[in-house]
mmCIF file of C-alpha atoms and ligand atoms in Angstrom:
data_model
loop_
_atom_site.group_PDB
_atom_site.id
_atom_site.type_symbol
_atom_site.label_atom_id
_atom_site.label_comp_id
_atom_site.label_asym_id
_atom_site.label_seq_id
_atom_site.Cartn_x
_atom_site.Cartn_y
_atom_site.Cartn_z
ATOM 1 C CA MET A 1167 -48.608 121.581 67.927
ATOM 2 C CA SER A 1168 -49.162 119.055 65.155
ATOM 3 C CA ALA A 1169 -46.079 117.567 63.526
ATOM 4 C CA ALA A 1170 -47.346 118.625 60.117
ATOM 5 C CA HIS A 1171 -47.307 122.273 61.191
ATOM 6 C CA LYS A 1172 -43.696 123.216 60.596
ATOM 7 C CA HIS A 1173 -43.965 126.978 60.233
ATOM 8 C CA ASP A 1174 -46.230 129.831 61.038
ATOM 9 C CA GLU A 1175 -47.725 131.278 57.905
ATOM 10 C CA GLY A 1176 -45.820 134.164 56.311
ATOM 11 C CA VAL A 1177 -47.294 137.376 54.958
ATOM 12 C CA LEU A 1178 -48.506 137.773 51.402
ATOM 13 C CA LEU A 1179 -48.347 141.515 50.709
ATOM 14 C CA VAL A 1180 -50.312 142.525 47.635
ATOM 15 C CA VAL A 1181 -49.524 146.028 46.428
ATOM 16 C CA SER A 1182 -51.550 147.653 43.663
ATOM 17 C CA GLY A 1183 -52.343 151.092 42.439
ATOM 18 C CA PRO A 1184 -52.543 153.044 39.232
ATOM 19 C CA SER A 1185 -49.368 153.218 37.157
ATOM 20 C CA GLY A 1186 -47.720 156.495 38.084
ATOM 21 C CA ALA A 1187 -48.822 156.154 41.717
ATOM 22 C CA GLY A 1188 -45.260 155.124 42.500
ATOM 23 C CA LYS A 1189 -45.879 151.567 43.666
ATOM 24 C CA GLY A 1190 -42.823 150.265 41.824
ATOM 25 C CA THR A 1191 -40.568 152.802 43.519
ATOM 26 C CA ILE A 1192 -42.129 152.082 46.913
ATOM 27 C CA CYS A 1193 -41.744 148.318 46.492
ATOM 28 C CA ASP A 1194 -38.109 148.712 45.389
ATOM 29 C CA ALA A 1195 -37.348 150.858 48.439
ATOM 30 C CA LEU A 1196 -39.065 148.369 50.748
ATOM 31 C CA ARG A 1197 -37.075 145.498 49.298
ATOM 32 C CA ARG A 1198 -33.823 147.408 49.814
ATOM 33 C CA LEU A 1199 -34.745 147.955 53.475
ATOM 34 C CA HIS A 1200 -35.901 144.348 53.859
ATOM 35 C CA PRO A 1201 -33.788 142.029 51.721
ATOM 36 C CA GLU A 1202 -35.577 139.061 53.305
ATOM 37 C CA ILE A 1203 -38.742 139.940 51.375
ATOM 38 C CA ARG A 1204 -39.358 137.532 48.534
ATOM 39 C CA TYR A 1205 -40.565 139.106 45.349
ATOM 40 C CA SER A 1206 -42.730 137.271 42.901
ATOM 41 C CA ILE A 1207 -41.529 137.645 39.330
ATOM 42 C CA SER A 1208 -44.530 137.718 37.019
ATOM 43 C CA VAL A 1209 -44.878 136.114 33.624
ATOM 44 C CA THR A 1210 -45.890 138.545 30.881
ATOM 45 C CA THR A 1211 -46.500 138.639 27.150
ATOM 46 C CA ARG A 1212 -45.706 142.327 26.861
ATOM 47 C CA PRO A 1213 -42.567 143.300 24.951
ATOM 48 C CA GLN A 1214 -39.421 143.745 27.001
ATOM 49 C CA ARG A 1215 -38.550 147.404 27.614
ATOM 50 C CA VAL A 1216 -35.051 148.823 27.317
ATOM 51 C CA GLY A 1217 -33.167 148.087 30.532
ATOM 52 C CA GLU A 1218 -35.425 145.211 31.589
ATOM 53 C CA VAL A 1219 -33.923 141.790 32.164
ATOM 54 C CA ASP A 1220 -35.723 138.500 31.498
ATOM 55 C CA GLY A 1221 -36.058 136.563 34.754
ATOM 56 C CA VAL A 1222 -35.429 139.691 36.832
ATOM 57 C CA ASN A 1223 -38.180 142.189 35.994
ATOM 58 C CA TYR A 1224 -40.466 139.624 34.395
ATOM 59 C CA PHE A 1225 -40.380 136.286 32.679
ATOM 60 C CA PHE A 1226 -41.136 137.389 29.119
ATOM 61 C CA THR A 1227 -43.068 134.837 27.103
ATOM 62 C CA SER A 1228 -45.330 134.340 24.071
ATOM 63 C CA VAL A 1229 -49.128 134.389 24.149
ATOM 64 C CA ASP A 1230 -49.181 130.667 23.247
ATOM 65 C CA LYS A 1231 -46.895 129.714 26.127
ATOM 66 C CA PHE A 1232 -48.879 131.916 28.498
ATOM 67 C CA LYS A 1233 -52.091 130.136 27.466
ATOM 68 C CA ASP A 1234 -50.448 126.751 28.038
ATOM 69 C CA MET A 1235 -49.563 127.818 31.571
ATOM 70 C CA LEU A 1236 -53.130 129.019 32.116
ATOM 71 C CA GLN A 1237 -54.434 125.594 31.090
ATOM 72 C CA GLN A 1238 -52.067 123.981 33.582
ATOM 73 C CA ASP A 1239 -53.498 126.214 36.333
ATOM 74 C CA ALA A 1240 -50.037 127.627 36.914
ATOM 75 C CA PHE A 1241 -51.217 131.082 38.006
ATOM 76 C CA LEU A 1242 -52.415 132.387 41.366
ATOM 77 C CA GLU A 1243 -53.951 135.178 39.337
ATOM 78 C CA TYR A 1244 -53.617 136.584 35.878
ATOM 79 C CA ALA A 1245 -54.924 139.590 34.029
ATOM 80 C CA GLU A 1246 -54.984 141.253 30.682
ATOM 81 C CA VAL A 1247 -53.576 144.730 31.236
ATOM 82 C CA TYR A 1248 -53.296 147.187 28.341
ATOM 83 C CA ASN A 1249 -53.665 144.337 25.820
ATOM 84 C CA ASN A 1250 -50.949 142.174 27.349
ATOM 85 C CA TYR A 1251 -51.187 139.209 29.705
ATOM 86 C CA TYR A 1252 -49.581 139.181 33.147
ATOM 87 C CA GLY A 1253 -49.638 136.291 35.621
ATOM 88 C CA THR A 1254 -48.279 135.368 39.052
ATOM 89 C CA PRO A 1255 -46.787 131.861 39.328
ATOM 90 C CA ARG A 1256 -48.987 130.136 41.930
ATOM 91 C CA LYS A 1257 -46.867 127.396 43.461
ATOM 92 C CA GLN A 1258 -43.761 129.498 43.935
ATOM 93 C CA VAL A 1259 -45.671 132.195 45.822
ATOM 94 C CA LEU A 1260 -47.806 129.973 48.063
ATOM 95 C CA ASP A 1261 -44.901 127.654 48.946
ATOM 96 C CA LEU A 1262 -42.901 130.629 50.194
ATOM 97 C CA VAL A 1263 -45.795 132.003 52.251
ATOM 98 C CA HIS A 1264 -46.419 128.561 53.783
ATOM 99 C CA GLU A 1265 -42.736 128.459 54.716
ATOM 100 C CA GLY A 1266 -43.242 131.640 56.721
ATOM 101 C CA LYS A 1267 -41.709 134.114 54.282
ATOM 102 C CA THR A 1268 -42.996 137.572 53.433
ATOM 103 C CA VAL A 1269 -43.842 137.631 49.745
ATOM 104 C CA LEU A 1270 -44.515 140.836 47.856
ATOM 105 C CA LEU A 1271 -46.794 140.925 44.830
ATOM 106 C CA GLU A 1272 -46.956 144.082 42.786
ATOM 107 C CA ILE A 1273 -49.953 143.469 40.580
ATOM 108 C CA ASP A 1274 -52.893 145.285 39.070
ATOM 109 C CA ILE A 1275 -56.264 145.578 40.747
ATOM 110 C CA GLN A 1276 -57.998 142.806 38.751
ATOM 111 C CA GLY A 1277 -55.280 140.383 39.765
ATOM 112 C CA ALA A 1278 -55.369 141.527 43.375
ATOM 113 C CA MET A 1279 -59.093 140.747 43.565
ATOM 114 C CA GLN A 1280 -58.432 137.197 42.297
ATOM 115 C CA VAL A 1281 -55.736 136.717 44.940
ATOM 116 C CA LYS A 1282 -58.184 137.966 47.573
ATOM 117 C CA LYS A 1283 -60.584 135.172 46.593
ATOM 118 C CA LYS A 1284 -57.931 132.450 46.561
ATOM 119 C CA TYR A 1285 -55.902 133.679 49.509
ATOM 120 C CA PRO A 1286 -58.019 136.000 51.685
ATOM 121 C CA GLU A 1287 -55.341 136.056 54.406
ATOM 122 C CA GLY A 1288 -53.267 138.246 52.091
ATOM 123 C CA ILE A 1289 -52.715 141.883 52.995
ATOM 124 C CA PHE A 1290 -53.995 144.195 50.312
ATOM 125 C CA ILE A 1291 -52.450 147.661 49.999
ATOM 126 C CA TYR A 1292 -53.586 150.252 47.487
ATOM 127 C CA ILE A 1293 -51.157 153.037 46.607
ATOM 128 C CA VAL A 1294 -52.732 156.264 45.375
ATOM 129 C CA PRO A 1295 -51.230 159.483 44.084
ATOM 130 C CA PRO A 1296 -52.231 162.668 45.945
ATOM 131 C CA SER A 1297 -54.510 163.652 43.039
ATOM 132 C CA LEU A 1298 -55.444 162.719 39.482
ATOM 133 C CA GLN A 1299 -53.687 165.865 38.236
ATOM 134 C CA GLU A 1300 -50.501 164.741 39.925
ATOM 135 C CA LEU A 1301 -50.884 161.268 38.420
ATOM 136 C CA SER A 1302 -51.310 162.681 34.924
ATOM 137 C CA HIS A 1303 -48.270 164.895 35.461
ATOM 138 C CA ARG A 1304 -46.149 161.936 36.604
ATOM 139 C CA LEU A 1305 -47.160 159.750 33.661
ATOM 140 C CA TYR A 1306 -46.216 162.432 31.141
ATOM 141 C CA ALA A 1307 -42.982 163.260 32.987
ATOM 142 C CA ARG A 1308 -41.955 159.589 32.999
ATOM 143 C CA ASP A 1309 -41.990 159.629 29.207
ATOM 144 C CA THR A 1310 -42.169 155.837 28.820
ATOM 145 C CA ASP A 1311 -45.555 155.680 27.079
ATOM 146 C CA SER A 1312 -47.394 157.358 24.223
ATOM 147 C CA LYS A 1313 -50.164 159.896 24.809
ATOM 148 C CA GLU A 1314 -52.794 157.261 23.885
ATOM 149 C CA VAL A 1315 -51.426 154.784 26.401
ATOM 150 C CA ILE A 1316 -51.347 157.448 29.122
ATOM 151 C CA GLN A 1317 -54.960 158.388 28.393
ATOM 152 C CA MET A 1318 -55.943 154.719 28.557
ATOM 153 C CA ARG A 1319 -54.191 154.422 31.930
ATOM 154 C CA LEU A 1320 -55.944 157.497 33.339
ATOM 155 C CA ALA A 1321 -59.359 156.208 32.219
ATOM 156 C CA LYS A 1322 -58.561 152.892 33.906
ATOM 157 C CA VAL A 1323 -57.736 154.618 37.197
ATOM 158 C CA ILE A 1324 -61.134 156.259 37.307
ATOM 159 C CA SER A 1325 -62.950 153.007 36.502
ATOM 160 C CA GLU A 1326 -61.036 151.185 39.263
ATOM 161 C CA LEU A 1327 -61.769 153.566 42.116
ATOM 162 C CA GLU A 1328 -64.730 151.473 43.280
ATOM 163 C CA LEU A 1329 -62.567 148.378 43.719
ATOM 164 C CA ALA A 1330 -60.076 150.288 45.841
ATOM 165 C CA HIS A 1331 -62.604 150.051 48.701
ATOM 166 C CA GLN A 1332 -61.931 146.332 48.948
ATOM 167 C CA TYR A 1333 -58.339 146.810 50.025
ATOM 168 C CA ASP A 1334 -57.173 146.606 53.652
ATOM 169 C CA TYR A 1335 -54.951 149.679 53.495
ATOM 170 C CA ILE A 1336 -54.661 152.825 51.408
ATOM 171 C CA VAL A 1337 -51.331 154.637 51.230
ATOM 172 C CA VAL A 1338 -51.210 158.074 49.638
ATOM 173 C CA ASN A 1339 -47.887 158.543 47.908
ATOM 174 C CA ASP A 1340 -47.285 162.223 48.401
ATOM 175 C CA LYS A 1341 -43.804 162.052 49.889
ATOM 176 C CA LEU A 1342 -42.007 158.875 48.878
ATOM 177 C CA ASP A 1343 -40.169 158.351 52.184
ATOM 178 C CA GLU A 1344 -43.376 158.608 54.159
ATOM 179 C CA ALA A 1345 -45.207 156.244 51.828
ATOM 180 C CA VAL A 1346 -42.407 153.680 52.180
ATOM 181 C CA ASP A 1347 -42.547 154.063 55.976
ATOM 182 C CA LYS A 1348 -46.273 153.419 55.939
ATOM 183 C CA VAL A 1349 -46.038 150.260 53.837
ATOM 184 C CA ARG A 1350 -43.193 149.094 56.046
ATOM 185 C CA ALA A 1351 -45.249 149.746 59.186
ATOM 186 C CA ILE A 1352 -48.128 147.714 57.755
ATOM 187 C CA MET A 1353 -45.801 144.813 56.999
ATOM 188 C CA VAL A 1354 -44.144 144.884 60.421
ATOM 189 C CA ALA A 1355 -47.497 145.037 62.218
ATOM 190 C CA GLU A 1356 -48.818 142.120 60.183
ATOM 191 C CA ARG A 1357 -45.742 140.076 61.052
ATOM 192 C CA CYS A 1358 -46.469 140.666 64.755
ATOM 193 C CA LYS A 1359 -50.033 139.327 64.570
ATOM 194 C CA LEU A 1360 -50.660 136.653 67.161
ATOM 195 C CA SER A 1361 -52.121 134.338 64.534
ATOM 196 C CA ARG A 1362 -48.808 134.375 62.639
ATOM 197 C CA ASN A 1363 -46.642 133.714 65.688
ATOM 198 C CA LYS A 1364 -48.220 130.736 67.392
ATOM 199 C CA GLU A 1365 -45.205 128.520 66.969
ATOM 200 C CA GLN A 1366 -42.806 131.100 68.372
ATOM 201 C CA ILE A 1367 -45.107 131.825 71.295
ATOM 202 C CA ASP A 1368 -45.396 128.116 72.067
ATOM 203 C CA THR A 1369 -41.612 127.894 72.165
ATOM 204 C CA ILE A 1370 -41.308 130.904 74.489
ATOM 205 C CA PHE A 1371 -44.008 129.620 76.830
ATOM 206 C CA GLU A 1372 -42.574 126.114 76.829
ATOM 207 C CA LYS A 1373 -39.376 127.554 78.270
ATOM 208 C CA TYR A 1374 -41.347 129.225 81.043
ATOM 209 C CA ILE A 1375 -43.261 126.072 81.799
ATOM 210 C CA THR A 1376 -40.148 123.937 81.932
ATOM 211 C CA ARG A 1377 -38.571 126.663 84.117
ATOM 212 C CA GLU A 1378 -35.524 126.878 81.890
ATOM 213 C CA VAL A 1379 -35.425 130.581 82.615
ATOM 214 C CA MET A 1380 -35.649 130.376 86.389
HETATM 215 P P1 5GP B 1060 -45.926 147.242 33.257
HETATM 216 O O1 5GP B 1060 -46.198 146.727 31.876
HETATM 217 O O2 5GP B 1060 -45.883 148.746 33.281
HETATM 218 O O3 5GP B 1060 -44.678 146.619 33.848
HETATM 219 O O4 5GP B 1060 -47.113 146.809 34.183
HETATM 220 C C1 5GP B 1060 -48.417 147.141 33.834
HETATM 221 C C2 5GP B 1060 -49.347 146.737 34.932
HETATM 222 O O5 5GP B 1060 -49.394 145.318 35.062
HETATM 223 C C3 5GP B 1060 -48.968 147.294 36.305
HETATM 224 O O6 5GP B 1060 -50.150 147.832 36.890
HETATM 225 C C4 5GP B 1060 -48.493 146.075 37.047
HETATM 226 O O7 5GP B 1060 -48.708 146.196 38.434
HETATM 227 C C5 5GP B 1060 -49.339 144.984 36.436
HETATM 228 N N1 5GP B 1060 -48.768 143.660 36.617
HETATM 229 C C6 5GP B 1060 -47.473 143.280 36.592
HETATM 230 N N2 5GP B 1060 -47.349 141.972 36.844
HETATM 231 C C7 5GP B 1060 -48.598 141.498 37.048
HETATM 232 C C8 5GP B 1060 -49.120 140.192 37.358
HETATM 233 O O8 5GP B 1060 -48.442 139.192 37.516
HETATM 234 N N3 5GP B 1060 -50.466 140.126 37.483
HETATM 235 C C9 5GP B 1060 -51.275 141.196 37.332
HETATM 236 N N4 5GP B 1060 -52.576 141.012 37.514
HETATM 237 N N5 5GP B 1060 -50.813 142.422 37.059
HETATM 238 C C10 5GP B 1060 -49.494 142.576 36.912
#
């Protein structure tokens, strides 16, 4: 093993899906079950909603500051979603993955496709509602957005269906518990991949070779 190689690579989990598919709820549940998961806090220009905390839900910023960061190549990906900018801080995320951590990104499909280009080793999971009717029902029931915004979101879902084929995994969020289990199973399986455990395997085999166990 080379001296420069200090850690096996971690897992970059990229979770997307239409708003109302329940990806936020799934990601929150996963993080409760796995507190070791690092979550990337995005930078956004959208107004802060009631109950949201700056530096916890997002880093809220101005369009000018966001554009400065763009110029400095500070984002792993960024997107304009519903007339607001959202971006993932690049260095913070990649440093953690290189250290061997599992990092969770909950980002829209445009952003996910940019991450796939820059970091193809990422694991891309698309969360879908059981049907479009159910999605529409959930968006209205949530009561956080106007009718126009909801209609814009539904139109976006339909236009994005093609891109969903580029993901590694699709999880249908019919029953929340089952959807969380599935995302968890994907993460655990990815962590067990041989390619991510070379260092650990070397250590185990070294002990056999040096007969420390005999
Ligand atoms: P919301 O405004 O409801 O919090 O998020 C709107 C959409 O923006 C969601 O689909 C969410 O996943 C996406 N989003 C949040 N942060 C980022 C980000 O850093 N990059 C991208 N591309 N999308 C994001």
